[in-house]
Amino acid sequence: MTTIFDDLLATNKVCAASYDGAGLSRTPARHLAIVTCMDTRIDPIGQLGLKRGDAHILRNAGGRVNDDALRSLVLSVQLLGVTAIAVIGHTDCATAKITNESVRATLIEKGVDPGVVTDLDVHPVGDQQQAIRDDLALLASSPLLPHDLALAGFIFDVETGELEPVSS
Amino acid sequence: MTTIFDDLLATNKVCAASYDGAGLSRTPARHLAIVTCMDTRIDPIGQLGLKRGDAHILRNAGGRVNDDALRSLVLSVQLLGVTAIAVIGHTDCATAKITNESVRATLIEKGVDPGVVTDLDVHPVGDQQQAIRDDLALLASSPLLPHDLALAGFIFDVETGELEPVSS
């Protein structure tokens, strides 16, 4: 039976024929890192006109600068030359429509042991503009990062494809 | 002065004119999630022939299924219909060339307070094939996920653009 992974491998062989990454550096050419959501409608490279080699791209549910994103950004900035970080949320984000309680209830309904969901924190986002401002403040004040980073926040509109800056 | 963020906004306006995401669902059309590295040379959508709307894409330094990736995948699988997960490492990964000790020393050289780096764990990857096998085993056994997920691991060659399956 053909699986989705067989499909991915077959398509990758076609894509590899026109691959343009040979010889590129692991240091981002534009000294840029982007933190954004895992959402299906987001293609950071395509919608920002970036080229392969330009930027580090970090993605998680909600596009949050949590402990793990900070771990990655420490490597980006301190080892790999990144000097600018954009945090990009988006409209219609699933993490803005859930609470920890609602997710725990769903998991239990689906048969997950109630004992393992008690402490589950899925990082729900209340006010997304404020969440991005909080994330930028966290980056600006982290003792693990220099204080002269260029930082900016945006919301990506999944219906129009347009970015709007988040005011400070 | 024009900043990199002004450039991104200007380019986004051009890209938005041909945006093809209106009306797409936040549920991945191919019920697929991809976990991969933040590396500059990786463009998961471009190199796998995916379309906007097809997949959740998670990225962090090393492309590891750590606690935060697991948080995101719980939402992907339990709330948003994902049934297949691909973990994709790559050749020439920075996280395979560092240790926690080397990163801590670099941070201190750069002026970071030694007191804040003592417990820093940047998740160095030793044997990348084994790391991916470990991550797949973690997904297969997580009490937060169902046990019938389709799981596969790959290494992306940054010089050729080709994916190689990781043997189990």
XYZ file of C-alpha atoms in Angstrom:
336
model
C 0.000 0.000 0.000
C 1.278 3.465 -0.849
C 1.507 5.663 2.229
C 1.709 9.424 2.525
C 5.420 8.976 3.249
C 5.929 7.167 -0.085
C 4.209 10.130 -1.730
C 6.503 12.607 0.050
C 9.606 10.677 -1.004
C 8.457 10.479 -4.621
C 7.660 14.196 -4.760
C 10.934 15.044 -3.034
C 12.850 13.267 -5.807
C 11.213 15.577 -8.348
C 11.855 18.688 -6.203
C 15.499 17.695 -5.591
C 16.214 17.893 -9.326
C 15.861 21.684 -9.113
C 17.293 22.096 -5.592
C 19.098 25.415 -5.124
C 20.621 24.932 -1.659
C 24.037 23.414 -2.482
C 26.849 25.421 -0.936
C 24.570 27.606 1.194
C 25.641 28.371 4.746
C 23.872 27.361 7.909
C 24.359 30.986 8.975
C 21.272 32.906 7.802
C 22.260 35.241 4.938
C 19.833 37.907 6.198
C 20.757 37.383 9.880
C 17.061 36.852 10.508
C 15.021 34.421 12.601
C 11.252 34.075 12.353
C 9.051 32.561 15.054
C 5.607 31.608 13.809
C 2.773 29.099 14.147
C 2.597 25.556 12.746
C -0.723 26.505 11.061
C -1.433 24.968 7.635
C -1.959 28.333 5.944
C 1.431 29.794 6.820
C 4.378 29.530 4.421
C 6.953 31.919 5.894
C 9.360 31.617 2.972
C 6.732 32.088 0.284
C 4.786 34.905 1.867
C 7.777 37.019 2.913
C 9.749 36.662 -0.304
C 12.583 34.890 1.499
C 15.038 32.679 -0.307
C 16.509 29.404 0.894
C 19.480 30.317 3.087
C 18.040 33.623 4.316
C 16.576 32.856 7.749
C 16.049 30.485 10.620
C 12.389 29.560 10.865
C 10.940 28.341 14.161
C 7.376 27.054 14.323
C 5.187 25.716 17.109
C 1.506 25.763 18.039
C 0.720 29.453 18.463
C 4.107 30.744 17.318
C 5.109 31.473 20.882
C 8.517 32.368 22.275
C 8.424 29.693 24.949
C 11.371 27.951 26.607
C 12.066 25.794 23.588
C 11.912 28.661 21.097
C 14.279 30.571 23.364
C 16.673 27.568 23.354
C 16.671 27.634 19.551
C 17.072 31.416 19.381
C 20.076 31.332 21.721
C 21.797 29.161 19.095
C 20.542 31.421 16.265
C 21.841 34.580 17.879
C 24.903 33.514 19.831
C 26.327 30.935 17.412
C 24.816 31.610 14.008
C 24.810 35.360 13.484
C 21.125 36.239 13.846
C 20.565 39.908 14.772
C 16.847 40.331 13.974
C 13.848 38.308 15.173
C 10.268 38.575 13.905
C 7.448 37.000 15.928
C 4.473 36.339 13.653
C 1.061 35.300 14.970
C -1.966 34.874 12.746
C -5.727 35.279 12.576
C -7.997 32.272 13.256
C -5.306 30.577 15.377
C -6.421 27.370 17.090
C -4.509 28.304 20.254
C -6.715 31.391 20.644
C -9.841 29.214 20.666
C -8.899 26.725 23.381
C -8.239 26.597 27.085
C -6.180 24.054 28.990
C -9.443 22.807 30.499
C -11.122 22.327 27.091
C -8.099 20.450 25.697
C -7.840 18.220 28.787
C -11.549 17.360 28.473
C -11.138 16.512 24.773
C -8.173 14.240 25.482
C -10.059 12.386 28.208
C -13.046 11.955 25.859
C -10.646 10.433 23.339
C -9.460 7.877 25.859
C -6.329 9.511 27.253
C -5.650 8.584 30.886
C -6.987 11.486 33.002
C -3.897 11.135 35.187
C -1.518 12.214 32.416
C -3.451 15.338 31.389
C -3.735 16.935 34.819
C -0.698 19.151 34.323
C -0.900 19.517 30.533
C -0.332 23.133 29.480
C -0.921 23.684 25.756
C -0.086 27.412 25.936
C -3.471 28.859 24.991
C -3.298 32.420 23.665
C -5.819 34.892 25.025
C -5.159 38.318 23.483
C -2.859 37.578 20.581
C -1.493 41.116 20.167
C -0.635 41.132 23.871
C 0.917 37.649 23.660
C 3.239 38.888 20.907
C 4.129 42.002 22.895
C 4.898 39.751 25.879
C 7.078 37.503 23.715
C 9.022 40.488 22.350
C 9.531 41.787 25.891
C 10.815 38.372 26.919
C 13.353 38.425 24.076
C 14.401 42.003 24.869
C 15.057 41.146 28.505
C 16.490 37.617 28.256
C 19.846 37.345 30.017
C 20.798 34.736 27.395
C 20.591 37.213 24.501
C 22.294 40.533 23.681
C 20.260 43.698 24.192
C 20.725 45.162 20.709
C 18.601 42.667 18.774
C 16.140 44.091 16.254
C 12.707 42.793 17.298
C 9.278 43.119 15.696
C 5.850 41.483 15.934
C 3.246 40.909 13.246
C -0.130 39.260 12.736
C -0.584 37.326 9.486
C -4.115 37.435 8.071
C -4.874 33.912 6.817
C -7.665 35.214 4.552
C -5.673 37.933 2.762
C -2.050 36.816 3.171
C -1.131 40.232 4.559
C 1.060 40.999 7.570
C 0.080 43.721 10.018
C 2.645 45.074 12.488
C 1.807 44.693 16.168
C 2.046 48.076 17.852
C 4.233 48.284 20.928
C 16.395 54.083 7.976
C 14.889 51.078 6.255
C 15.034 47.984 8.432
C 14.785 44.341 7.490
C 11.221 44.435 8.868
C 10.281 47.230 6.420
C 11.659 45.018 3.656
C 9.596 42.035 4.842
C 6.419 44.126 4.960
C 7.027 45.532 1.478
C 7.706 42.104 0.000
C 4.698 40.655 1.809
C 2.430 43.195 0.091
C 3.615 41.887 -3.281
C 3.219 38.229 -2.196
C -0.259 38.876 -0.760
C -1.526 39.897 -4.204
C -1.247 36.265 -5.314
C -2.158 34.682 -1.953
C -3.952 31.341 -2.339
C -4.941 30.626 1.274
C -8.388 32.239 1.508
C -10.984 29.758 2.721
C -8.483 27.041 3.631
C -9.041 25.121 6.850
C -6.787 25.076 9.869
C -7.213 21.289 9.730
C -4.375 19.950 7.547
C -5.832 18.661 4.248
C -3.321 15.802 4.174
C -3.691 15.055 7.931
C 0.082 15.440 8.144
C 2.472 17.109 10.591
C 6.169 17.599 9.914
C 8.777 18.186 12.617
C 12.028 19.586 11.259
C 14.949 21.914 11.993
C 15.019 25.723 11.824
C 18.016 25.476 9.455
C 18.254 28.060 6.652
C 18.431 25.477 3.896
C 15.169 23.725 4.741
C 11.902 24.679 3.023
C 9.526 21.873 3.990
C 6.731 23.065 1.723
C 8.927 23.573 -1.338
C 10.988 20.437 -1.079
C 8.132 18.032 -0.350
C 5.733 19.376 -2.939
C 3.229 20.380 -0.278
C 0.585 22.992 -0.872
C -0.590 25.656 1.568
C -3.242 23.999 3.747
C -1.722 20.507 3.568
C 0.256 20.137 6.810
C 1.259 21.433 10.196
C 4.938 22.317 10.195
C 6.894 22.424 13.454
C 10.475 23.672 13.502
C 13.085 24.054 16.219
C 16.855 23.816 16.525
C 17.604 20.206 15.581
C 14.067 19.288 14.597
C 13.578 17.382 17.825
C 10.379 15.990 19.326
C 10.945 17.628 22.690
C 8.313 18.641 25.248
C 7.224 21.679 23.247
C 6.957 19.801 19.954
C 4.894 17.188 21.797
C 2.594 19.960 23.127
C 2.037 21.161 19.556
C 1.529 17.629 18.208
C -1.089 16.868 20.858
C -3.126 19.740 19.385
C -2.366 18.583 15.812
C -3.484 15.023 16.461
C -6.202 15.308 19.106
C -7.896 18.513 17.902
C -6.925 19.028 14.268
C -7.102 15.652 12.563
C -3.433 14.805 12.053
C -2.830 11.057 11.623
C 0.722 11.008 10.192
C 3.909 12.594 11.525
C 7.264 12.859 9.729
C 10.387 13.752 11.727
C 13.013 15.208 9.393
C 16.595 15.844 10.460
C 19.279 17.052 8.072
C 22.967 16.809 7.212
C 25.387 19.490 8.512
C 23.079 20.310 11.451
C 24.521 22.790 13.946
C 23.075 20.826 16.865
C 25.234 17.823 15.882
C 28.382 19.964 16.157
C 27.925 21.386 19.647
C 27.815 20.249 23.244
C 26.121 21.976 26.158
C 29.599 22.755 27.494
C 30.767 24.376 24.243
C 27.633 26.515 24.006
C 27.880 27.585 27.658
C 31.530 28.606 27.098
C 30.595 30.615 23.995
C 27.823 32.448 25.850
C 30.129 33.348 28.714
C 32.759 34.610 26.218
C 30.043 36.809 24.741
C 29.307 38.368 28.103
C 26.373 36.282 29.328
C 26.263 35.941 33.124
C 27.814 32.528 33.933
C 25.110 32.059 36.571
C 22.320 31.902 33.956
C 24.008 29.342 31.694
C 24.737 26.699 34.315
C 21.604 24.699 33.562
C 21.241 25.615 29.885
C 20.425 22.552 27.785
C 20.446 23.276 24.056
C 19.556 19.662 23.114
C 22.728 18.698 21.250
C 22.261 15.778 18.855
C 24.909 13.053 18.937
C 23.927 10.336 16.477
C 21.240 11.926 14.337
C 19.744 8.692 12.997
C 19.439 7.412 16.562
C 17.963 10.736 17.740
C 15.238 10.417 15.117
C 14.553 6.801 16.070
C 14.299 7.911 19.711
C 11.877 10.698 18.757
C 9.683 8.295 16.793
C 9.678 5.876 19.738
C 8.634 8.728 22.014
C 5.708 9.565 19.717
C 4.704 5.893 19.430
C 4.608 5.479 23.201
C 3.250 8.851 24.347
C 0.202 8.440 26.573
C -1.073 11.763 25.130
C -1.351 10.373 21.587
C -3.232 7.477 19.989
C -1.230 4.375 19.113
C -2.247 4.125 15.453
C -0.367 7.175 14.152
C 1.654 6.729 10.964
C 5.240 7.697 11.865
C 8.389 8.004 9.761
C 11.844 9.558 10.030
C 14.044 11.057 7.327
C 17.356 12.864 6.878
C 17.381 15.781 4.428
C 20.662 16.229 2.565
C 21.297 19.994 2.430
C 23.677 19.594 -0.513
C 21.385 17.563 -2.772
C 17.899 18.390 -1.512
C 17.113 14.687 -1.188
C 15.353 12.897 1.678
C 16.617 9.539 2.896
C 14.416 7.386 5.144
C 15.800 6.558 8.581
C 15.718 2.794 9.073
C 14.011 1.527 12.191
